[in-house]
Coordinates of C-alpha atoms and ligand atoms in Angstrom, one line a residue:
X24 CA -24.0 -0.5 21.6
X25 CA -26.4 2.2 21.5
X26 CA -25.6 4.1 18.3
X27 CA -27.2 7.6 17.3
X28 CA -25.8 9.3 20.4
X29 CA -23.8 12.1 19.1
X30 CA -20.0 12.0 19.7
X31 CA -18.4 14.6 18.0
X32 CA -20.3 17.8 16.7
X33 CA -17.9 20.7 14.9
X34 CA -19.5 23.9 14.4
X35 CA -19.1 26.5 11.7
X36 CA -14.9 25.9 11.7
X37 CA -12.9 27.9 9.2
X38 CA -9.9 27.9 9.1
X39 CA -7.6 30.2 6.7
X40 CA -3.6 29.8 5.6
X41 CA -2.2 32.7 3.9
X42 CA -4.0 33.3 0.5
X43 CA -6.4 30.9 1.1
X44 CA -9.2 29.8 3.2
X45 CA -9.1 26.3 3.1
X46 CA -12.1 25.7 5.6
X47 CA -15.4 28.3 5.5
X48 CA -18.1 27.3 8.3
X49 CA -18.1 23.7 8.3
X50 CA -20.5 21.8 10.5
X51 CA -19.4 18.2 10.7
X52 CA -21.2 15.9 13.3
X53 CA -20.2 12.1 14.3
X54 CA -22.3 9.7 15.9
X55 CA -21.2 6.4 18.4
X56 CA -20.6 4.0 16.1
X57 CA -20.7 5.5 12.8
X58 CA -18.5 5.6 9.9
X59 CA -18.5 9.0 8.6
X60 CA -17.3 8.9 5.1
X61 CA -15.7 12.4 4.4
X62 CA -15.2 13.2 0.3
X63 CA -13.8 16.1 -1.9
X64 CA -11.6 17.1 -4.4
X65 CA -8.0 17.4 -3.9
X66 CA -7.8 20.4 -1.7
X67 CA -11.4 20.3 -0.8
X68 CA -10.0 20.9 3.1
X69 CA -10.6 16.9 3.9
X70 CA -7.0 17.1 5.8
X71 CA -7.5 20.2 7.1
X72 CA -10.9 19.5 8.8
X73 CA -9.3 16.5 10.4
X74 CA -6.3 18.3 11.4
X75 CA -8.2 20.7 13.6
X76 CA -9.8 18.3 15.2
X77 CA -6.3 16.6 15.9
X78 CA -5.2 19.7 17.7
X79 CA -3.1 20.7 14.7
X80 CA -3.8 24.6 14.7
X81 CA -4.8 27.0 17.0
X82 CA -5.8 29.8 15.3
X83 CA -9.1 28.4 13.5
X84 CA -12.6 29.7 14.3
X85 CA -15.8 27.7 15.4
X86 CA -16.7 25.3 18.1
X87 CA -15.5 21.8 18.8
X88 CA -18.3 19.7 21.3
X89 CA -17.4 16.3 22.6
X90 CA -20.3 14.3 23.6
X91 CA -22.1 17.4 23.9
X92 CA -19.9 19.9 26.2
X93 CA -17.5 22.0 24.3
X94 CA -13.7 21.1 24.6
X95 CA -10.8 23.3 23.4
X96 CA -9.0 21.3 21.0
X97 CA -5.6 23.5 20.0
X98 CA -2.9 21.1 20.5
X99 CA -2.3 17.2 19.5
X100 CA -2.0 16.1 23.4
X101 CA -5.1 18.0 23.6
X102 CA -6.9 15.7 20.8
X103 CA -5.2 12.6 21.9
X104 CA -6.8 13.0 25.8
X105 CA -10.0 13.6 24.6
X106 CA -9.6 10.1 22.9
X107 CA -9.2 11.3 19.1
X108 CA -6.6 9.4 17.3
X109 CA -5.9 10.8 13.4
X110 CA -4.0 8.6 11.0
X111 CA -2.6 11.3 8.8
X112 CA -2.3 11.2 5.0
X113 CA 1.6 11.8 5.6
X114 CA 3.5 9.0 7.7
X115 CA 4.8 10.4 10.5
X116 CA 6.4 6.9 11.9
X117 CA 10.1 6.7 13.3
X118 CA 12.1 5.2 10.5
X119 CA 15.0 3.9 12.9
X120 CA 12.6 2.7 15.5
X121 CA 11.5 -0.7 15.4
X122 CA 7.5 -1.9 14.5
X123 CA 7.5 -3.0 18.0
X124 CA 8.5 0.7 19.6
X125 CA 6.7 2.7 16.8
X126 CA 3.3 1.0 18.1
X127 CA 3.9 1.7 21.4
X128 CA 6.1 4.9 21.6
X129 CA 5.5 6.9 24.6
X130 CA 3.6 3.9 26.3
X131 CA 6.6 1.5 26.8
X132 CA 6.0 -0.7 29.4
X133 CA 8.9 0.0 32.3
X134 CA 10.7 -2.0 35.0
X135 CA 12.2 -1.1 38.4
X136 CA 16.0 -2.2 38.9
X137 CA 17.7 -0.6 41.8
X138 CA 14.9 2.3 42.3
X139 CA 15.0 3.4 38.7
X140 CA 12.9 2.3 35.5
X141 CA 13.8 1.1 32.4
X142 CA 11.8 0.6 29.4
X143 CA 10.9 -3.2 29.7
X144 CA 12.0 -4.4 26.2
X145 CA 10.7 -8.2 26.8
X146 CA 7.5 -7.0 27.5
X147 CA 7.8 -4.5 24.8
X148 CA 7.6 -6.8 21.8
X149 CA 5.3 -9.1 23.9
X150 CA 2.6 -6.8 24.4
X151 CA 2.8 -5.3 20.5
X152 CA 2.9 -8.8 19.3
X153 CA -0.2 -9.5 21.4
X154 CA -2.1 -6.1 20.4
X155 CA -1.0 -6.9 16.6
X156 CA -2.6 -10.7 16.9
X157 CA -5.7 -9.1 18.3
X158 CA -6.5 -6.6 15.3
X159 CA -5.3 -9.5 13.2
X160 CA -2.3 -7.4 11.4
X161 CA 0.8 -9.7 10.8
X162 CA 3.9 -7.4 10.7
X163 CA 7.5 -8.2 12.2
X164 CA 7.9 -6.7 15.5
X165 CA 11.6 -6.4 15.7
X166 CA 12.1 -4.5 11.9
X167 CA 12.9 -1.2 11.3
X168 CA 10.0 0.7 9.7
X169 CA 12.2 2.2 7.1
X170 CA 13.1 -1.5 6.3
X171 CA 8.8 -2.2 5.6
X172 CA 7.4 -1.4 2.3
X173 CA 4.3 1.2 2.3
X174 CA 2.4 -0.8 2.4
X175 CA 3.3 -2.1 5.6
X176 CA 4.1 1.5 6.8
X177 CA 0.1 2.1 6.9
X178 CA -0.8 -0.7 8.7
X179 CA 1.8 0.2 11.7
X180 CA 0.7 3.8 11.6
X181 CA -3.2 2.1 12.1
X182 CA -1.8 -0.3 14.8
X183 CA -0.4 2.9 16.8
X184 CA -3.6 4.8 16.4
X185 CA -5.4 1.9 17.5
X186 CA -3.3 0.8 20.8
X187 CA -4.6 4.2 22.5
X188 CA -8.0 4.2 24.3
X189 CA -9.7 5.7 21.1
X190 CA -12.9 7.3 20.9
X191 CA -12.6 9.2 17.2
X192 CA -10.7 7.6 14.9
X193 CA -9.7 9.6 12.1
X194 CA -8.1 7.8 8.5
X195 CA -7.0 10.4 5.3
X196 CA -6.7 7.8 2.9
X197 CA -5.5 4.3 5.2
X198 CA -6.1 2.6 2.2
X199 CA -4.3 4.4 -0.8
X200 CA -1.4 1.7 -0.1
X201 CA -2.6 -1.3 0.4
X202 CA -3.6 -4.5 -0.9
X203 CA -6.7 -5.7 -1.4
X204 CA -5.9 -8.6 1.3
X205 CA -4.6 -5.7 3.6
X206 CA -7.9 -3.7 2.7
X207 CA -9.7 -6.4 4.2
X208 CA -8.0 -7.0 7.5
X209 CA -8.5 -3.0 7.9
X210 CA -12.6 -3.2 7.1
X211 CA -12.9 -6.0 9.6
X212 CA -11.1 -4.0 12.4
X213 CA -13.2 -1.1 11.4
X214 CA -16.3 -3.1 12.2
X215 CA -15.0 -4.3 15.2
X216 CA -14.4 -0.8 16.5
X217 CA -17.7 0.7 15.1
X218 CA -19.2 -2.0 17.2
X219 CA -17.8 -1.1 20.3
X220 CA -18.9 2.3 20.3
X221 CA -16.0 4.2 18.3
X222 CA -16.9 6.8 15.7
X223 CA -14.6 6.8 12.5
X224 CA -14.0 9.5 10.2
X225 CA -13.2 7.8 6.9
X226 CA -11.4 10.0 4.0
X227 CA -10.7 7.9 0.4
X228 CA -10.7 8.5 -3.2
X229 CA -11.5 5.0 -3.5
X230 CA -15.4 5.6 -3.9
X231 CA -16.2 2.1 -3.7
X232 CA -14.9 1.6 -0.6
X233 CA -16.4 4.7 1.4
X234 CA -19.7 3.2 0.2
X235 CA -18.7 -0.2 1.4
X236 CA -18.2 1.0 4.5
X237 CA -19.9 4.6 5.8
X238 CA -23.0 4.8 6.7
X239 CA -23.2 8.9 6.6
X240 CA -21.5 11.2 4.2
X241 CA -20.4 14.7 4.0
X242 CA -18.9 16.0 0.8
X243 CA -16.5 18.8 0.9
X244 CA -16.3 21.3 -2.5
X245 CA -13.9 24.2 -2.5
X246 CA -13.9 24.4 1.9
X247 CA -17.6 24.5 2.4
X248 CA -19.9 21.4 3.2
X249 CA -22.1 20.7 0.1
X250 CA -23.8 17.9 1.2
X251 CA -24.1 15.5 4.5
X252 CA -26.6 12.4 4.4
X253 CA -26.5 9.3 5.1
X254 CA -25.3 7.0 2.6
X255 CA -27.5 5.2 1.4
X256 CA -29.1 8.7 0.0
X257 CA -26.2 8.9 -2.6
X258 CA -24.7 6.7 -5.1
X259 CA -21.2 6.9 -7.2
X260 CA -22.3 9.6 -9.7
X261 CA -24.3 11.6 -7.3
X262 CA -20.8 11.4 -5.2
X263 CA -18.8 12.4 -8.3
X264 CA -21.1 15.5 -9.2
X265 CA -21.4 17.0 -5.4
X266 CA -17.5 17.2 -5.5
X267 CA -16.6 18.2 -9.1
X268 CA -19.6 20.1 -9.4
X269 CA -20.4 18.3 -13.0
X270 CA -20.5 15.2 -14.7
X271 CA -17.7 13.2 -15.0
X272 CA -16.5 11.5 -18.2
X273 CA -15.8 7.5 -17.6
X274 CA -14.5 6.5 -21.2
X275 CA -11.5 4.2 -21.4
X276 CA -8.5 5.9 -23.0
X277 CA -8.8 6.2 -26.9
X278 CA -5.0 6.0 -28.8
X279 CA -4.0 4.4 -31.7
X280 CA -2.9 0.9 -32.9
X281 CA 0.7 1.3 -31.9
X282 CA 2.8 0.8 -35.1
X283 CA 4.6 -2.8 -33.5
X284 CA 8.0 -1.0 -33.5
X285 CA 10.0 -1.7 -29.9
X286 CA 10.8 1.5 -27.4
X287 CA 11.9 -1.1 -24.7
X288 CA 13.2 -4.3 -24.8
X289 CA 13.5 -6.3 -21.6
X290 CA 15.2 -10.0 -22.0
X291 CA 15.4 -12.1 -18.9
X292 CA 16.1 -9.3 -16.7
X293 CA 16.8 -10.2 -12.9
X294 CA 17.5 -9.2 -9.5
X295 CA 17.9 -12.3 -7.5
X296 CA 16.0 -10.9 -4.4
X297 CA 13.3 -8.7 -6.5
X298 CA 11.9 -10.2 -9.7
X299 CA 13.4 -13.2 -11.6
X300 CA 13.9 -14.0 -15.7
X301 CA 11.3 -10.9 -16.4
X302 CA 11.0 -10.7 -20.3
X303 CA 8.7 -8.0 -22.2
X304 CA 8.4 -5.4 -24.9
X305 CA 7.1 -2.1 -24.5
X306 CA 6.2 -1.1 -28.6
X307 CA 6.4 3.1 -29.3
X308 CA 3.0 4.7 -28.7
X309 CA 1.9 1.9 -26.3
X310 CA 0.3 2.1 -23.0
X311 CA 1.6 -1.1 -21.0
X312 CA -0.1 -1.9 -17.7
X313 CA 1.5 -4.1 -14.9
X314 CA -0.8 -5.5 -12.5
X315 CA 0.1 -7.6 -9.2
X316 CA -0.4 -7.7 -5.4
X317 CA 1.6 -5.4 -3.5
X318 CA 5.3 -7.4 -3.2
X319 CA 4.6 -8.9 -6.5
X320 CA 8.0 -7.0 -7.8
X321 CA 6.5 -4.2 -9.9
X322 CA 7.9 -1.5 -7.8
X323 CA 11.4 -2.7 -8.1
X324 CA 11.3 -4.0 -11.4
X325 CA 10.5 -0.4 -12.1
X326 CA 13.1 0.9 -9.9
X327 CA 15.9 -1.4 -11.9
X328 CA 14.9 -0.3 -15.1
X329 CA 15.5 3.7 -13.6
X330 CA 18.7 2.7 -12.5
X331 CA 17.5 3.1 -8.8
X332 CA 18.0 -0.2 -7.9
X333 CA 20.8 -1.4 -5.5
X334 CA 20.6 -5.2 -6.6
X335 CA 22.6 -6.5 -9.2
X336 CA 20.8 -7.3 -12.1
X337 CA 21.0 -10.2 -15.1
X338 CA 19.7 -9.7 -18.3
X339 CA 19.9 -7.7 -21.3
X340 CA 18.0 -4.3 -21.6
X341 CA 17.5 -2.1 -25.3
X342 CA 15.9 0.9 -25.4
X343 CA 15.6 2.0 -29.4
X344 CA 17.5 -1.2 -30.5
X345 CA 20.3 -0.2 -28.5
X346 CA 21.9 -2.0 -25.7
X347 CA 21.2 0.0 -22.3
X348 CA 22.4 -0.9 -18.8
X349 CA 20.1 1.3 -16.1
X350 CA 23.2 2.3 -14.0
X351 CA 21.8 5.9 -12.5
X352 CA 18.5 7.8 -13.0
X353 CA 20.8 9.9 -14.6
X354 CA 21.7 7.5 -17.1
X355 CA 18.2 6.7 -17.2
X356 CA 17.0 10.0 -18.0
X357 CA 20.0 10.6 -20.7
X358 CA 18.0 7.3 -23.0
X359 CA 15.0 8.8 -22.2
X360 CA 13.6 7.1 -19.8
X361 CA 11.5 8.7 -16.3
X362 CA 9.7 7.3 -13.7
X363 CA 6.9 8.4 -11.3
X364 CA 7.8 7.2 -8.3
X365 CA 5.2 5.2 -5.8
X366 CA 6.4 6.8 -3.0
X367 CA 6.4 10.4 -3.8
X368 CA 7.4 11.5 0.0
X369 CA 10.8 9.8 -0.3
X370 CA 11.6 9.7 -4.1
X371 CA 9.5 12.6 -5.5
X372 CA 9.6 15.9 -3.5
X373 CA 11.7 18.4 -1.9
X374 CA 9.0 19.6 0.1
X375 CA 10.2 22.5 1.5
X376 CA 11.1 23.4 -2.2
X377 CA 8.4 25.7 -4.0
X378 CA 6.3 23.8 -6.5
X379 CA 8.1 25.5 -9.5
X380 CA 11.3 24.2 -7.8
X381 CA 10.2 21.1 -8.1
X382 CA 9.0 20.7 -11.4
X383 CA 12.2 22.0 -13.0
X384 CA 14.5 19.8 -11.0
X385 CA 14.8 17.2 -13.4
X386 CA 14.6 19.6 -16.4
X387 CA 18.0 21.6 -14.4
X388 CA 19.2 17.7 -14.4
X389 CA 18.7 17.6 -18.4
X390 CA 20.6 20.7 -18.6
X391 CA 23.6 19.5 -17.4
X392 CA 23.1 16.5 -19.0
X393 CA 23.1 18.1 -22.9
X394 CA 23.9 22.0 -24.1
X395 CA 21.6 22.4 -26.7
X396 CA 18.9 23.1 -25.3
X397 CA 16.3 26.1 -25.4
X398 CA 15.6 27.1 -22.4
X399 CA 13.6 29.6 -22.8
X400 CA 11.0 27.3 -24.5
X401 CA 11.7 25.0 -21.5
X402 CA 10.6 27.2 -19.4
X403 CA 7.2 27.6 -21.1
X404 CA 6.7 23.8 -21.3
X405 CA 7.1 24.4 -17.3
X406 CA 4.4 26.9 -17.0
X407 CA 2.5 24.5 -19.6
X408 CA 2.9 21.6 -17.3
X409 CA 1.7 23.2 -14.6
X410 CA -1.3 24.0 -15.6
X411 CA -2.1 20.7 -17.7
X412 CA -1.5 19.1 -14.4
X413 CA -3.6 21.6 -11.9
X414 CA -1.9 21.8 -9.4
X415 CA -4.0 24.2 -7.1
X416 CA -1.4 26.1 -5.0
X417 CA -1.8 30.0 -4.3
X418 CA 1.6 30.6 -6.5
X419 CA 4.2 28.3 -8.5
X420 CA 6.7 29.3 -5.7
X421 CA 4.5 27.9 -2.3
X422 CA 6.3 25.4 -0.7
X423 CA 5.2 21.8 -2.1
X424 CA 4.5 20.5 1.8
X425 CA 1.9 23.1 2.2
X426 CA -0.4 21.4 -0.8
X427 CA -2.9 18.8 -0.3
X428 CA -2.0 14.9 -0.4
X429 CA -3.5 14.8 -4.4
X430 CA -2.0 18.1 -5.4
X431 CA 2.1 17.2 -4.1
X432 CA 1.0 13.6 -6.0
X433 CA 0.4 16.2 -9.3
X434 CA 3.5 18.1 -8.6
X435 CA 5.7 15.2 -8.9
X436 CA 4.1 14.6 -12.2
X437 CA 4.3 17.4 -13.9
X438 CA 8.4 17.5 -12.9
X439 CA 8.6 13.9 -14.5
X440 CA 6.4 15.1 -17.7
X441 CA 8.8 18.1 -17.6
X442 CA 11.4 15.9 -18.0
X443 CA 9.8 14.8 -21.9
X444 CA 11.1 11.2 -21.9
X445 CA 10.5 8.5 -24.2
X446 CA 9.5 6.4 -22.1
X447 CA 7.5 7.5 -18.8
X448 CA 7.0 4.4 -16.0
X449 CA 4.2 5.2 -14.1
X450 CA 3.9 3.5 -10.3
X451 CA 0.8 4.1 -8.9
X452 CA 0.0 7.5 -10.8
X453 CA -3.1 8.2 -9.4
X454 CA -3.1 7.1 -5.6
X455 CA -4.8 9.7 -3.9
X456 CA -5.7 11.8 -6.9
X457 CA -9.7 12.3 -7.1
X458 CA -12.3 11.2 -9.1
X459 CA -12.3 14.5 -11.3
X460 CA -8.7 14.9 -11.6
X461 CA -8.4 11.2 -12.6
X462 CA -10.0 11.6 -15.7
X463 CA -7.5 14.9 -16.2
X464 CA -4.6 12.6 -15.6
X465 CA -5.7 9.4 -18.1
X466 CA -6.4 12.4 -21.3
X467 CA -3.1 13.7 -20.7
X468 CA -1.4 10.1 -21.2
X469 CA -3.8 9.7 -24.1
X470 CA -2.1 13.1 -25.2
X471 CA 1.5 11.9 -24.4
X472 CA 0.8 8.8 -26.0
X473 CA -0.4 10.9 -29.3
X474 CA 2.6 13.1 -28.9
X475 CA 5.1 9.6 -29.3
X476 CA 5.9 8.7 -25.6
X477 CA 5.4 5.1 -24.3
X478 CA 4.0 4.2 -21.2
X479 CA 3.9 2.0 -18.6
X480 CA 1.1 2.2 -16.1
X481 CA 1.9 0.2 -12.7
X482 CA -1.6 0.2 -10.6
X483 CA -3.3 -1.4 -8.0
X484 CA -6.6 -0.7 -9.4
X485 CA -7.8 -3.1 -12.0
X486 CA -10.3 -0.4 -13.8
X487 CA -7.5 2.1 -13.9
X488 CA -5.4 -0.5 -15.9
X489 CA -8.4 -2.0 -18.2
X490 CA -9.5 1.8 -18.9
X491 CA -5.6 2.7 -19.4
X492 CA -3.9 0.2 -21.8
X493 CA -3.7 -1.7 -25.0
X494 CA -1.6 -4.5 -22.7
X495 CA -1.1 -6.0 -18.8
X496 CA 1.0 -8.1 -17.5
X497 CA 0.3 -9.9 -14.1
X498 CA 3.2 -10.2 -12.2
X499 CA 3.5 -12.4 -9.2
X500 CA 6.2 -13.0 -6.7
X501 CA 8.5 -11.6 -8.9
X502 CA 7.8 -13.3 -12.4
X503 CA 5.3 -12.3 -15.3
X504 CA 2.9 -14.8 -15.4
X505 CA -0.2 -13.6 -17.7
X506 CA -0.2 -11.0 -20.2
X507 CA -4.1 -9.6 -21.3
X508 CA -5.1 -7.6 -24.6
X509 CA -7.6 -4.7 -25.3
X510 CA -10.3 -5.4 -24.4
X511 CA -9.7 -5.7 -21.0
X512 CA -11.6 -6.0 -18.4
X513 CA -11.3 -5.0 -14.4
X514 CA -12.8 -8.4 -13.6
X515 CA -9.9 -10.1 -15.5
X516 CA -6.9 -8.1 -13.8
X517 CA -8.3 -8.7 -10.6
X518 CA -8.7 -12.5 -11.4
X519 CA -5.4 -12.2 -12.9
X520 CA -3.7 -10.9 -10.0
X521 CA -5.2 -12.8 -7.3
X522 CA -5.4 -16.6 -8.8
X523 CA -3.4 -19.3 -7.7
X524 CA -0.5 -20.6 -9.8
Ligands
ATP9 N1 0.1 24.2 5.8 C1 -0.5 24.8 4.8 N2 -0.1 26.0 4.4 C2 -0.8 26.6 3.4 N3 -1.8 26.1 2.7 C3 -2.3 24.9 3.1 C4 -1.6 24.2 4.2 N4 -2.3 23.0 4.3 C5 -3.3 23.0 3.4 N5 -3.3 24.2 2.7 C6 -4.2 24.5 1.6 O1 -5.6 24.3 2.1 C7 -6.4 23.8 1.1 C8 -7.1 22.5 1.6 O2 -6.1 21.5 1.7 P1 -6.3 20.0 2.3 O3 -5.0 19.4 2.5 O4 -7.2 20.2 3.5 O5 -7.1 19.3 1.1 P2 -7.7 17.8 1.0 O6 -9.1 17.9 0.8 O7 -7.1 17.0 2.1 O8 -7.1 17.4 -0.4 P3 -6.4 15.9 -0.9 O9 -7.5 15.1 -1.4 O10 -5.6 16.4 -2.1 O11 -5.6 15.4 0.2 C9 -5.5 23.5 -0.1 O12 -5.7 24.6 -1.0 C10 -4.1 23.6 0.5 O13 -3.1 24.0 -0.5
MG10 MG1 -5.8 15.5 2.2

């Protein structure tokens, strides 16, 4: 391929939604073959930018030029013709459908009987089981997607986008759930398609990773383009600076010695399908990591312990010395005990619920739960929370689905925080939160921490748990297998997680 011929140019686009202009003149150009790394804060306008040029608004200003003649991009059919295909931040994958028919939905190969056609369903899982082997993606064809994890989710929402004749392909954040194994497959199809011509818009938090792979950036501050070079201009802290706008503080969490007294104590705890003869104590004022590949357990280990789990389980749980069995959340959050959810779409919103909504849901829960309780002062801790968490909306009451991907992500943990447990289980607390908002998010568990909650901090990324906690634990397929002390290291979770046992 040719490269440096100029694919994509967007000129002077802005874009506004009521109180806010999310996008203000921003010039974006993509070249054949190029991996165009696109960065900013949460609620830069990274989505918004790509959703234009997915034919997701009409009513933006500016031009859009395909290989150099100017095309009217106002609708999706109009995006997807002109061969842009945009993986969206936000699944938008049929649930009931199979893997097989979400990959190929509205391109199902027919047959003719008697005159008439019928979707071919033979040929139907042979072709996506072809396509699948080709871009190397192992997934089963003939299960639900609301049967897959997340994990898996992403990979058959990159397998749809790839199975059209693609030109532009656009990822917000294909990576924020998946493994690093799964990471990999996705790179090598990404080089596969840069070298056959296609131009990729890449959007990550995962700093790392954009340098890894892009060779141009653009950084996005506040909806206006602050910088666009080519990578190898810029390195992590320049990165960090352009989208905060200052320096960025990379200390590792600083709490106490934790006084040795147990908050949580978990004996031989099992779910036969899940996690097996899992035994650990959580001590009061600690920060507990788990570490693990994706399937490893952690999620639904987590998800027991919440009473959210529909296994049975074996074992013998105490929270304060006392004997607890997890038999609802609301159970769960009557001993104290919250959770962050990884999946914040399913478990964690109402989005068509304002923000404020949301955050006092599981504080209107608590009210029901016990009388005596000042509401009033509740009600502050709200506002409190709000804030400590930045969520940047226009007003507490906007809807949640009208904030960015990072800013619903802080929503649903300011309602858990609201909720002032004991004990707070983290899973995944900062996927898709940015750099600058990251180190917001680890002072205020230092701060929780201070104030006599325990934690524990599920994560995928190894310096998120080695700057995080006094403790991990690896898990893997479903047992603890390793537990690591302060210091810790990323290097040793990721060894950790990934050795062979
Ligand atoms: N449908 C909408 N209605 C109202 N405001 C919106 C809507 N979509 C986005 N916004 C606002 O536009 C701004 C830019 O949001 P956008 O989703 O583009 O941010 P982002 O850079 O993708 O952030 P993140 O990293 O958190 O995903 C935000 O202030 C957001 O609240
Ligand atoms: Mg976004």
């Amino acid at each position: 391929m040719t490269g440096h011929e100029i694919l994509l140019e967007m000129q002077a686009i802005t874009k506004d939604f009521p109180g806010i202009r999310a996008l203000n003149e921003v010039s974006f150009t993509l070249e054949q073959g190029q991996v165009h790394g696109l960065l900013g804060s949460n609620g830069a306008g990274k989505s918004t930018l790509i959703k234009v040029l997915g034919g997701f608004f009409s009513d933006y200003s500016g031009r859009i030029l395909l290989e150099g003649a100017e095309a009217d991009i106002r609708t999706p059919r109009q995006a997807a013709d002109a061969g842009i295909a945009v993986i969206h931040q936000e699944f938008s994958l049929h649930p009931h459908l199979t893997v097989a028919e979400n990959i190929l939905l509205g391109r199902e190969p027919l047959k003719k009987r008697a005159g008439m056609s019928f979707i071919d369903w033979d040929q139907l899982y042979i072709q996506a089981e072809d396509f699948l082997r080709g871009i190397g993606f192992e997934l089963p064809i003939r299960e639900k997607v609301e049967k897959l994890g997340v994990a898996r989710q992403q990979l058959v929402q990159i397998a749809k986008a790839l199975v059209q004749d693609t030109r532009i392909l656009v990822m917000d954040e294909p990576t924020a759930r998946l493994s690093s194994h799964e990471r990999e497959d996705l790179f090598a199809v990404i080089q596969k398609l840069k070298q056959s011509g296609v131009g990729i818009i890449y959007i990550s938090h995962f700093l790392e990773e954009v340098f890894m792979i892009a060779d141009q950036i653009t950084v996005l501050r506040d909806g206006e383009v602050v910088t666009s070079t080519s990578a190898s201009e810029l390195d992590h802290r320049s990165v960090v600076n352009l989208m905060v706008g200052r320096e960025v503080a990379q200390t590792p969490v600083d709490v106490p010695e934790h006084g040795g007294v147990p908050i949580l104590e978990v004996q031989n705890l099992t779910s036969p399908k899940e996690f097996q003869d899992v035994s650990f104590t959580l001590f009061k004022g600690e920060i507990l990591g788990i570490a693990g590949l994706v399937g490893a357990g952690r999620t639904e280990l987590a998800r027991a312990l919440f009473g959210a789990s529909n296994g049975t389980l074996e074992g013998k749980i105490r929270i304060d010395g006392r004997d607890y069995t997890p038999t609802s959340p609301r159970a769960a959050i009557a001993r104290g005990l919250a959770l962050l959810p990884e999946d914040r779409k399913d478990q964690g919103l109402i989005l068509q619920h304002s923000v404020a909504d949301n955050i006092t849901l599981t504080v209107l829960e608590r009210l029901v739960n016990g009388p005596f309780i000042d509401s009033a002062a509740r009600k502050e801790r709200v506002q409190d929370l709000t804030t400590m968490v930045e969520v940047k909306a226009a007003s507490p009451q906007v809807q949640v689905n009208t904030l960015s991907g990072g800013n619903q992500q802080k929503t649903v943990l300011g309602k858990w925080l609201a909720v002032q447990p004991e004990i707070l289980i983290l899973d995944q607390p900062t996927a898709g939160i940015d750099v600058g908002t990251k180190a917001e998010i680890y002072k205020l568990m230092e701060e929780l921490v201070r104030a006599g909650v325990s934690l524990i901090v599920i994560s995928d990324e190894p310096e998120e748990l080695a700057r995080v906690c006094q403790r991990v634990l690896i898990m893997r397929k479903g047992r603890i297998v390793n537990e690591l002390h302060k210091p810790i290291t990323s290097e040793e979770v990721l060894a950790g997680v990934t050795a062979e046992y």
